[in-house]
Short mmCIF file of C-alpha atoms in Angstrom, two decimals:
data_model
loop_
_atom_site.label_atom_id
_atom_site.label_comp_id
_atom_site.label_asym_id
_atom_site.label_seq_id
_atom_site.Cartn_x
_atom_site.Cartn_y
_atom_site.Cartn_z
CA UNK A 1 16.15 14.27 -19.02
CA UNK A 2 16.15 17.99 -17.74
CA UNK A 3 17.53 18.95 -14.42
CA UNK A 4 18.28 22.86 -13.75
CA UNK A 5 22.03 23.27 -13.35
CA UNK A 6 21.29 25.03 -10.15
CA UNK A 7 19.39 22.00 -8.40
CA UNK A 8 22.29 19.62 -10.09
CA UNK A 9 24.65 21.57 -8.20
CA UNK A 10 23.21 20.80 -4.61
CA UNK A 11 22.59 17.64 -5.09
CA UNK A 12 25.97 16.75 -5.91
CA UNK A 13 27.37 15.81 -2.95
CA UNK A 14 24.67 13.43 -1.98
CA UNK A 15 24.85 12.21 -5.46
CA UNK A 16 28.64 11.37 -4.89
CA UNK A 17 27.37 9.35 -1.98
CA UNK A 18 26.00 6.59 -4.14
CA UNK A 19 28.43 4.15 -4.93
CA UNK A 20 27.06 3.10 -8.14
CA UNK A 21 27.70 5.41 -11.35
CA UNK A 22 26.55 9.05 -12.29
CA UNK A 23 22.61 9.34 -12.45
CA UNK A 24 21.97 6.25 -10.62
CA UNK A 25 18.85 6.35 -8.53
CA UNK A 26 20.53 3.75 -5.85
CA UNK A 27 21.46 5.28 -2.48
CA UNK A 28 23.90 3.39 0.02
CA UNK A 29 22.61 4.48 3.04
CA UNK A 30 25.03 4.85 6.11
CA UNK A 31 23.24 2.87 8.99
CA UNK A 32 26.44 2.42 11.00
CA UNK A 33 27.00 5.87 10.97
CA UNK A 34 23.72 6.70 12.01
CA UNK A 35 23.56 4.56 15.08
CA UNK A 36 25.10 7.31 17.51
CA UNK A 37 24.40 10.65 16.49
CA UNK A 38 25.16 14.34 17.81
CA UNK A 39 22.46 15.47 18.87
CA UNK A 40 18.51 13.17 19.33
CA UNK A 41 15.92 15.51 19.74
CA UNK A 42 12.75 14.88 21.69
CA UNK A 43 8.99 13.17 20.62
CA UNK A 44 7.65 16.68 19.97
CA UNK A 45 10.60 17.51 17.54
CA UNK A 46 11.35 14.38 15.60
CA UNK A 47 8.57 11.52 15.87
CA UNK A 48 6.73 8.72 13.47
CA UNK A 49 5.94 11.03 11.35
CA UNK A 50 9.95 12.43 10.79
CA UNK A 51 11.91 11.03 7.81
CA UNK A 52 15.22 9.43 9.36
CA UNK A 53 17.88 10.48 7.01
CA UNK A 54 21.55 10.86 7.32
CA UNK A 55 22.28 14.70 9.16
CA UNK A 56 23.83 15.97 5.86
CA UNK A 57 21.09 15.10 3.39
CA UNK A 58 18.14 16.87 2.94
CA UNK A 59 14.27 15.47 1.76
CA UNK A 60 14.71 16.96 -1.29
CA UNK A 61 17.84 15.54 -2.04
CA UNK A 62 17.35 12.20 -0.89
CA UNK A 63 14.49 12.02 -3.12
CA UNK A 64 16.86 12.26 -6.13
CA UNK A 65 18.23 8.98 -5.03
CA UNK A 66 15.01 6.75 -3.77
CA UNK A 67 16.39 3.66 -3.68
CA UNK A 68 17.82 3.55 -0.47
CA UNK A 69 20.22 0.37 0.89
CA UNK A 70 19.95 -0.79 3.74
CA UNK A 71 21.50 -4.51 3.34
CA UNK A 72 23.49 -5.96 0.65
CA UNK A 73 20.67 -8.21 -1.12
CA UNK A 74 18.82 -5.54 -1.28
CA UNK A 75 20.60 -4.65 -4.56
CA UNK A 76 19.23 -8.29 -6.03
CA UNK A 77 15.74 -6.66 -5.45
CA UNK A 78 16.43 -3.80 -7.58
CA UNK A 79 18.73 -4.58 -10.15
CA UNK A 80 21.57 -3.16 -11.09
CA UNK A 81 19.71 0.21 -12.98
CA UNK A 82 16.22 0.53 -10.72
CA UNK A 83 14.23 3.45 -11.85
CA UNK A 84 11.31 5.47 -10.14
CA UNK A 85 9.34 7.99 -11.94
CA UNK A 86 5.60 9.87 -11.03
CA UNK A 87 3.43 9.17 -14.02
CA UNK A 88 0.22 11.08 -12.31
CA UNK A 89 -0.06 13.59 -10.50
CA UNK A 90 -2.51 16.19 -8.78
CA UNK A 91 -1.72 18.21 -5.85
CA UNK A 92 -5.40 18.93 -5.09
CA UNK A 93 -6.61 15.51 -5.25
CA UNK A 94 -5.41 12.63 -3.47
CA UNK A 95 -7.33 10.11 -6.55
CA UNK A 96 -4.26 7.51 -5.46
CA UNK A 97 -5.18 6.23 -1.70
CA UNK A 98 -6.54 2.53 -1.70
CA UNK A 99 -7.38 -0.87 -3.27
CA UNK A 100 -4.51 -1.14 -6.03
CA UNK A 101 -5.35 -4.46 -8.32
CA UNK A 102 -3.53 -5.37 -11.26
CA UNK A 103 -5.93 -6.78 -13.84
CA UNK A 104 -3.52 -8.88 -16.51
CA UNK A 105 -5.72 -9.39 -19.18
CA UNK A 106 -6.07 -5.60 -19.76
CA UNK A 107 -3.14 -4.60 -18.20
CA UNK A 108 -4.22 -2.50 -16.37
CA UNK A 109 -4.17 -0.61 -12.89
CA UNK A 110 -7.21 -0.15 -10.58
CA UNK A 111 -6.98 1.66 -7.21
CA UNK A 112 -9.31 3.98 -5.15
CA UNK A 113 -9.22 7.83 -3.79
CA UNK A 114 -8.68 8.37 -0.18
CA UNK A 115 -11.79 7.72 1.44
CA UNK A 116 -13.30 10.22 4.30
CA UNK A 117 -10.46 12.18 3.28
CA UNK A 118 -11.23 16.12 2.49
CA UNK A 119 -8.55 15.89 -0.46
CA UNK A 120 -10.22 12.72 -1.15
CA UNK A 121 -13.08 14.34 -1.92
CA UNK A 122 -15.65 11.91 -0.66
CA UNK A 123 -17.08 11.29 2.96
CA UNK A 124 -20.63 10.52 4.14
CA UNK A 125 -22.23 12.83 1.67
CA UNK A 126 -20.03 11.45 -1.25
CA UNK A 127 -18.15 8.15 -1.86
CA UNK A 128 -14.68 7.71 -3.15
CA UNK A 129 -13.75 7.19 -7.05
CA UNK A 130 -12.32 4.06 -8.24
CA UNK A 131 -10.16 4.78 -11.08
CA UNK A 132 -8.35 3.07 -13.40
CA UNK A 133 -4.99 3.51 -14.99
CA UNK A 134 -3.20 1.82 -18.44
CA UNK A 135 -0.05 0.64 -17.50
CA UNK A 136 1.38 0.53 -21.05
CA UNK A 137 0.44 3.91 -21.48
CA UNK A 138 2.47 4.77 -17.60
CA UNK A 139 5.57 2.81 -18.99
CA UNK A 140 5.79 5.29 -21.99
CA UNK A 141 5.44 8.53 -20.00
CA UNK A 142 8.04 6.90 -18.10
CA UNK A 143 10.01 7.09 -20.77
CA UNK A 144 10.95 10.99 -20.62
CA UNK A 145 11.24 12.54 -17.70
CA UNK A 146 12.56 15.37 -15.86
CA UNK A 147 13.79 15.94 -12.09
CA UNK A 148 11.65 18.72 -10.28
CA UNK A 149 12.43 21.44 -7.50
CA UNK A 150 11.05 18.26 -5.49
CA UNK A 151 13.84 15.77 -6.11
CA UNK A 152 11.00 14.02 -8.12
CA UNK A 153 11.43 12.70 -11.63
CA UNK A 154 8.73 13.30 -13.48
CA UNK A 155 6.77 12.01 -16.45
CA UNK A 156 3.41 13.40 -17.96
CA UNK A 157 -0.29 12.16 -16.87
CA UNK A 158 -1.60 9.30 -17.24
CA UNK A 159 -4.88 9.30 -18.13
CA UNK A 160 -7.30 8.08 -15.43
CA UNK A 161 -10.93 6.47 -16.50
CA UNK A 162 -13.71 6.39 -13.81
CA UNK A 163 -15.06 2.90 -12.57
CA UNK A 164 -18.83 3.68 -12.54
CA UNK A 165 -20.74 3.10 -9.07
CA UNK A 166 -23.98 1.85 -9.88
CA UNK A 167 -26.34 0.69 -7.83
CA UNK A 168 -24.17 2.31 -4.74
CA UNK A 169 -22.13 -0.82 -4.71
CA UNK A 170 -18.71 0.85 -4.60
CA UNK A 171 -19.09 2.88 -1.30
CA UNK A 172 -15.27 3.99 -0.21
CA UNK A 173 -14.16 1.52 -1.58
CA UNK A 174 -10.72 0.56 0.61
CA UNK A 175 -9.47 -2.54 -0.45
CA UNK A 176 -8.97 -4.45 -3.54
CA UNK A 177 -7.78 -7.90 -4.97
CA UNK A 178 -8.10 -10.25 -8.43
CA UNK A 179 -10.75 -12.79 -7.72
CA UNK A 180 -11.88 -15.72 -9.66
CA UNK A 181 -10.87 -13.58 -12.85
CA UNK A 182 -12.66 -10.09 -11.47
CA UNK A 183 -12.07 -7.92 -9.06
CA UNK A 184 -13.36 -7.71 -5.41
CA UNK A 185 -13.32 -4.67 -3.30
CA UNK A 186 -13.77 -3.82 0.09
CA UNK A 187 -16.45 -0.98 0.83
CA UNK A 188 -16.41 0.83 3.94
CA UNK A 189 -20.33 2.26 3.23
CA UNK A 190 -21.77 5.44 4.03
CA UNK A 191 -23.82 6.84 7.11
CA UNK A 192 -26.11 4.26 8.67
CA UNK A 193 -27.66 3.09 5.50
CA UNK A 194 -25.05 1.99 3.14
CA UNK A 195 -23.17 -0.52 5.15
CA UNK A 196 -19.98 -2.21 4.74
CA UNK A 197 -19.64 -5.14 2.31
CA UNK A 198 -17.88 -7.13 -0.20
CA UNK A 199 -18.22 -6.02 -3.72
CA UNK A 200 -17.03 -8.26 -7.08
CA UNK A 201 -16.71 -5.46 -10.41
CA UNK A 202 -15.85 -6.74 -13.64
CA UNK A 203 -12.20 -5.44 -14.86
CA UNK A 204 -13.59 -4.79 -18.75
CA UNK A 205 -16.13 -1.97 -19.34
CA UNK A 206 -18.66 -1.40 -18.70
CA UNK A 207 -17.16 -2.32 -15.27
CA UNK A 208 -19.57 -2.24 -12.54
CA UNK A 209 -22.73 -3.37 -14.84
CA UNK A 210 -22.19 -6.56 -13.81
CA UNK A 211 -21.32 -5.83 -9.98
CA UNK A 212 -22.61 -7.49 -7.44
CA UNK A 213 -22.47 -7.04 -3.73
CA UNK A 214 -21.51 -10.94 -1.72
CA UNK A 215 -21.36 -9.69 1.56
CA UNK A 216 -22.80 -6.58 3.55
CA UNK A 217 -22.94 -8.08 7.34
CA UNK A 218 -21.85 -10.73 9.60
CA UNK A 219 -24.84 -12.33 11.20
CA UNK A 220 -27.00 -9.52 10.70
CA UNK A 221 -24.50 -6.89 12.42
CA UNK A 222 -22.85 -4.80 10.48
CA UNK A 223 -19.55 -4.35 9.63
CA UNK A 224 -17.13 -1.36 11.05
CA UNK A 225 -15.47 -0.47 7.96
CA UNK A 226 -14.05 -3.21 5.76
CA UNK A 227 -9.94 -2.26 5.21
CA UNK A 228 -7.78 -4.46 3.23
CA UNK A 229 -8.60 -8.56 1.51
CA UNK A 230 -6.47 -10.86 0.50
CA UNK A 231 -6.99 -13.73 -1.60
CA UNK A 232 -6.27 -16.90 -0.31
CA UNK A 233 -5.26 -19.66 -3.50
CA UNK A 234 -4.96 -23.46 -1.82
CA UNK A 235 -9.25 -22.62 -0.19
CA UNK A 236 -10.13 -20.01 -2.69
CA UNK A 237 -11.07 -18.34 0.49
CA UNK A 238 -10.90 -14.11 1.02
CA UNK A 239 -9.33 -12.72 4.53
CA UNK A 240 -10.05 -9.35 5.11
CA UNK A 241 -9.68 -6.92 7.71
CA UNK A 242 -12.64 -4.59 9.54
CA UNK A 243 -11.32 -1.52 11.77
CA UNK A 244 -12.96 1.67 13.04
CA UNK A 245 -11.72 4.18 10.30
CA UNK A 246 -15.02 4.93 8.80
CA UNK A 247 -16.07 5.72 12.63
CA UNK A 248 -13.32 8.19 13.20
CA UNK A 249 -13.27 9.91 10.07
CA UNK A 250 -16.57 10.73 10.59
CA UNK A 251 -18.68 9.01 7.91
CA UNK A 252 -19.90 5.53 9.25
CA UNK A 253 -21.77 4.79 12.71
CA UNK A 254 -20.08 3.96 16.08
CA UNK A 255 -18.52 0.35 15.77
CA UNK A 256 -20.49 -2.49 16.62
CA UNK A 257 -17.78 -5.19 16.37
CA UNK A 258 -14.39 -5.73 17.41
CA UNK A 259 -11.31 -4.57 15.30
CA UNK A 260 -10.53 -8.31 13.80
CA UNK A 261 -9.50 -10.42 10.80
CA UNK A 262 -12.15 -12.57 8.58
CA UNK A 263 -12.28 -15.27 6.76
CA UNK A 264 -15.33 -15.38 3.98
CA UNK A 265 -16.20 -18.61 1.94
CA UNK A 266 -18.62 -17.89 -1.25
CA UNK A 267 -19.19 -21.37 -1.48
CA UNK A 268 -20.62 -22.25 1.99
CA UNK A 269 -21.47 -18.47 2.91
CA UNK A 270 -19.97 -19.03 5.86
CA UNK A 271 -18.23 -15.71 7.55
CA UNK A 272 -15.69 -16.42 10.31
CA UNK A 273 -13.06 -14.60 12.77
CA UNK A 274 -9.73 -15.84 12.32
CA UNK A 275 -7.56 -13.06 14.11
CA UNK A 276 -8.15 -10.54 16.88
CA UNK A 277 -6.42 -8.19 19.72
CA UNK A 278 -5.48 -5.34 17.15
CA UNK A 279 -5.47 -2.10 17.47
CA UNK A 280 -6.13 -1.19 13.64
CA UNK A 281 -6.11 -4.11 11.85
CA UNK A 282 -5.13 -2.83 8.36
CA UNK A 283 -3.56 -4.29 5.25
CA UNK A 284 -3.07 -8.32 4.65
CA UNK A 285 -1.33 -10.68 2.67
CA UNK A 286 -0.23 -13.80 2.18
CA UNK A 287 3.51 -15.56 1.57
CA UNK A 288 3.58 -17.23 -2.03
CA UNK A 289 4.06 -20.61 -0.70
CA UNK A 290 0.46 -19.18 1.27
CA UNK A 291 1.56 -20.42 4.23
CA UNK A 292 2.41 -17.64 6.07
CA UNK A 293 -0.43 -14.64 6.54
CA UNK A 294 1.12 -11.10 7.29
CA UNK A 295 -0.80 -8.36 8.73
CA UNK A 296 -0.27 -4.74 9.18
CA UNK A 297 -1.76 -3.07 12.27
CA UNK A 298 -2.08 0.83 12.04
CA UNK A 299 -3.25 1.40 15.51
CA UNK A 300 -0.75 4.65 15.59
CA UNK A 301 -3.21 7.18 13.58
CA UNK A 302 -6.02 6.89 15.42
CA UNK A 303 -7.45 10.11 16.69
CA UNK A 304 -5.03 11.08 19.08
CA UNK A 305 -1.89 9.68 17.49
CA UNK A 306 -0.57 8.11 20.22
CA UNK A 307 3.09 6.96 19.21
CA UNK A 308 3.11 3.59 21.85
CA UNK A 309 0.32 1.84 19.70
CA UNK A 310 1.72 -0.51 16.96
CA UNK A 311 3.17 0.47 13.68
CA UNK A 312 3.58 -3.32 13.58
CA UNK A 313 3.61 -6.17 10.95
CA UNK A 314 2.18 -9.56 12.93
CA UNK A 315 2.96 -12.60 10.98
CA UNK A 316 1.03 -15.93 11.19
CA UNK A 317 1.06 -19.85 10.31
CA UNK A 318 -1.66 -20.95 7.92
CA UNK A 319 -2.52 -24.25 8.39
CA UNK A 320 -3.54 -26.73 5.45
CA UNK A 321 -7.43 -25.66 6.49
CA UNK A 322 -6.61 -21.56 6.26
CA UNK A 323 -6.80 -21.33 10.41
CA UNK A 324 -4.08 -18.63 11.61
CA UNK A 325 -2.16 -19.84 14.36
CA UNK A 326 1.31 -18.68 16.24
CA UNK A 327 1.07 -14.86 15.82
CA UNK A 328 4.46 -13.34 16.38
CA UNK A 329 5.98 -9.46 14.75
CA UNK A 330 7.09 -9.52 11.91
CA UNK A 331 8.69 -5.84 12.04
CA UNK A 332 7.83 -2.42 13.51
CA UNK A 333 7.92 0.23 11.02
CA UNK A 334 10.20 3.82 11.55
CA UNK A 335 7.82 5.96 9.73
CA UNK A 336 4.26 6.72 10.15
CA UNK A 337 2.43 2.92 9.86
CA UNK A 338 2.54 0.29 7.79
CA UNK A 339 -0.70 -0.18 5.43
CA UNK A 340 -0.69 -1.79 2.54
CA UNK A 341 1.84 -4.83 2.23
CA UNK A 342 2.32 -7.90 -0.61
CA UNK A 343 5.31 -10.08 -1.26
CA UNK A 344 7.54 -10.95 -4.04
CA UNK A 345 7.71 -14.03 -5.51
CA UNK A 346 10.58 -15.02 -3.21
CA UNK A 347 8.56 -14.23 -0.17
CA UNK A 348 10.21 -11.01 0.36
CA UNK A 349 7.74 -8.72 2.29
CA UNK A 350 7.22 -4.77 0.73
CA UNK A 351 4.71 -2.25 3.12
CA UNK A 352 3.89 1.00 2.20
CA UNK A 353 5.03 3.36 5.18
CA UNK A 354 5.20 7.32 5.97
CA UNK A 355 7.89 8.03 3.35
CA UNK A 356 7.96 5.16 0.59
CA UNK A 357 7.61 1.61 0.24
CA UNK A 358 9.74 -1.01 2.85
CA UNK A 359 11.05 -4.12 2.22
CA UNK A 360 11.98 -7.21 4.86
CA UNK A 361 13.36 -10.62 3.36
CA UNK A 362 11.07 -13.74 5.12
CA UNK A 363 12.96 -13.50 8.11
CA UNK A 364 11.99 -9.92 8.56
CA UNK A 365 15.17 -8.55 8.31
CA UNK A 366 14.97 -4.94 7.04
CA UNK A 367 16.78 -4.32 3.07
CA UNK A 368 15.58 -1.16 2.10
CA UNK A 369 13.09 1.37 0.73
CA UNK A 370 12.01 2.87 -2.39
CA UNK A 371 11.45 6.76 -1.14
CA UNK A 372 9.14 8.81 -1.68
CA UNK A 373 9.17 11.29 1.18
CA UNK A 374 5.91 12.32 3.19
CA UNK A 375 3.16 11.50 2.61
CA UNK A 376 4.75 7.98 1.91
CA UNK A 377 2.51 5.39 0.22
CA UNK A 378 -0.14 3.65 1.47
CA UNK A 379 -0.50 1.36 -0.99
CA UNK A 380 1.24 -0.08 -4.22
CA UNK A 381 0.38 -3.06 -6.56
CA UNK A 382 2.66 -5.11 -8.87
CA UNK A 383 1.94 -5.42 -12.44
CA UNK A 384 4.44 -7.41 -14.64
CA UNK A 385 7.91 -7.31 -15.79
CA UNK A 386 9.30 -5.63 -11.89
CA UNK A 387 6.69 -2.88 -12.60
CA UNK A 388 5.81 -1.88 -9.16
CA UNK A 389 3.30 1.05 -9.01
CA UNK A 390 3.16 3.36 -5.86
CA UNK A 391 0.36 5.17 -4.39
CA UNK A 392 1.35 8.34 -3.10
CA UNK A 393 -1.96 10.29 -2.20
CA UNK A 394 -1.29 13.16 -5.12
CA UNK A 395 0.94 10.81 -7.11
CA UNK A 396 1.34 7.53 -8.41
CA UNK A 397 4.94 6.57 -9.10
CA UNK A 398 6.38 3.76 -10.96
CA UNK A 399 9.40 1.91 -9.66
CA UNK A 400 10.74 -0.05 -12.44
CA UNK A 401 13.31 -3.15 -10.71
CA UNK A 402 14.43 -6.54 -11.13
CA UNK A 403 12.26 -8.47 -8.38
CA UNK A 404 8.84 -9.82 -9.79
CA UNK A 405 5.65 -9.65 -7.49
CA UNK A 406 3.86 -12.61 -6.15
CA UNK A 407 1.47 -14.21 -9.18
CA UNK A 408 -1.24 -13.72 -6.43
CA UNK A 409 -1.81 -10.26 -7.54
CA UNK A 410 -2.86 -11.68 -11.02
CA UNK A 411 -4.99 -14.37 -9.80
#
């Protein structure tokens, strides 16, 4: 590992902060002391989009510890020796955005490039790339790495391999899950010809040869744009979310249907709402006992960032049939939104936020966060072994810790 003497020496005395030993990446963050501060500066100064730290410590600097405690068990989540390194990275293209599926029997990652997104590069005149990643081949760059002028520790570059779009089936793409042993995306379309809709790719090359589009409309209206899905395992069902992004980044038509949750049946055909009164209804998952449906609502970034709309995880029953029923919050976020969110395989709740990845135990009690700094993540994806990867716009980063994701992902 190779860290400048110069950047070693300011770092050291947030470095003595951690209680565990010399180069641990584990951060015992000082809530109590944090609860009545000197000075609390107005909206306009510090807001959502401000990462709370301690006075004393610096972004760079608490980067070089990004496993940050908030609660005792949050140390049974990530192991005694936790360890999170970028394994790709380009500062002029945000490839790492959306729809992160692990595929198991190739072990390997798939996720999506910010759609409508300039550094995207993709809009109404271009869709996103889906791209995927080998995750042996991001554990061994893992292997060596060195701490930047960032607080970053960093690995080569993975390489990435383009997931063809043929037939225009994978239109910004946004969403992603394993399905029936392939993967489905969510597509948010293009201008007013390429509409929403439901694709299933094949994980093994050629990839999207065998694609096929199962859903572009909901009684003959279409769809806003299609977010986040979640597979459902006792009905075999997929829930996904439809919100107004593709509207107000400019690259899909006014909205012809409320912001609102779905339920979709490949069996019957049969399309149905299960969820509404969002804002932004956004990412979605579901407990591994699958009866308990979580869903992020992003209504914050809209246009005019208005900081009283929800940065808010609603949680839900799910009854033996898959109807939601006795919506209640889960947790409001302190950093930007929550987006994408999954559990662990003890039910513990992870979201990716404006500076990292946050975790809640069931009862929504806050642990801790893996930090990353702004941008944050908006999504992340388990693979196996407590390989948790994090998409960070320019980055991905792997966080390597004890807890094990929910065998959902790998369904």
């Amino acid at each position: 590992m190779r860290i400048s003497f110069a950047f070693l020496l300011a770092t050291l005395p947030y470095l003595a902060a951690a209680t565990n030993d010399a180069g641990s990446q584990i951060y015992e963050f000082p809530l109590k002391s944090t609860n009545v501060l000197p000075t609390v500066p107005p909206p306009s100064v510090f807001n959502y989009s401000t990462p709370f730290l301690p006075p004393s410590v610096n972004l760079s600097t608490a980067k070089t510890t990004p496993f940050h405690v908030y609660h005792p068990d949050f140390h049974t989540i990530i192991g005694p020796s936790p360890r999170l390194s970028v394994v790709w990275s380009n500062p002029e293209y945000a490839a790492a955005h959306e729809a992160p599926v692990f595929h198991e029997g190739s072990n390997a990652l798939f996720f999506a490039a910010n759609a409508g997104a300039p550094l995207g590069r993709s809009g109404k005149d271009r869709s996103n790339v889906v791209w995927r990643m080998s995750v042996d081949e991001a554990v061994e760059v893992a292997r060596d790495v060195a701490l930047d002028g960032e607080g970053d520790y960093v690995g080569g570059n993975v390489t990435l391999v383009e997931v063809p779009n043929e037939g225009n089936v994978l239109e910004n793409v946004n969403g992603g899950a394993n399905y029936r042993g392939q993967l489905v995306f969510m597509t948010e379309g293009r201008g007013d010809s390429i509409p929403s809709g439901i694709s299933v790719t094949n994980p093994e090359a050629p990839y999207n040869s065998t694609g096929t589009l199962i859903l572009n409309n909901f009684f003959g209206r279409q769809f806003n744009s299609l977010n986040d899905v979640a597979y459902h395992r006792p009905t075999g069902d997929l829930f996904f979310t439809d919100v107004t992004y593709g509207f107000t980044q400019d690259f899909r038509p006014s909205p012809g249907l409320p912001n609102q949750v779905y339920r979709y049946n490949e069996t019957s055909g049969l399309v149905s709402v299960v969820a509404d009164g969002f804002s932004m209804p956004n990412g979605i998952c579901f407990s591994p006992d699958a009866r308990t449906a979580y869903v992020a609502d992003t209504g914050l970034v809209m246009r005019d960032r208005d900081p009283t709309r929800p940065a808010t995880i609603y949680a839900f029953d799910v009854l033996d049939d898959g109807r939601f029923e006795n919506r209640r919050t889960f947790a409001f976020v302190d950093s930007v939104v929550p987006d994408g969110v999954h559990t662990d395989s003890n039910g513990n709740l992870y979201a990716g936020i404006g500076d990292g990845v946050v975790v809640y135990n069931p009862h929504g009690i806050l642990l801790g966060k893996i930090f990353t700094g702004p941008p944050g993540s908006a999504n992340f994806i388990w693979a196996k072994g407590g390989k948790l990867f994090i998409l960070a716009e320019t980055k991905v980063y792997l966080a390597e810790i004890a807890a094990e994701g929910d065998r959902v992902c790998e369904s």
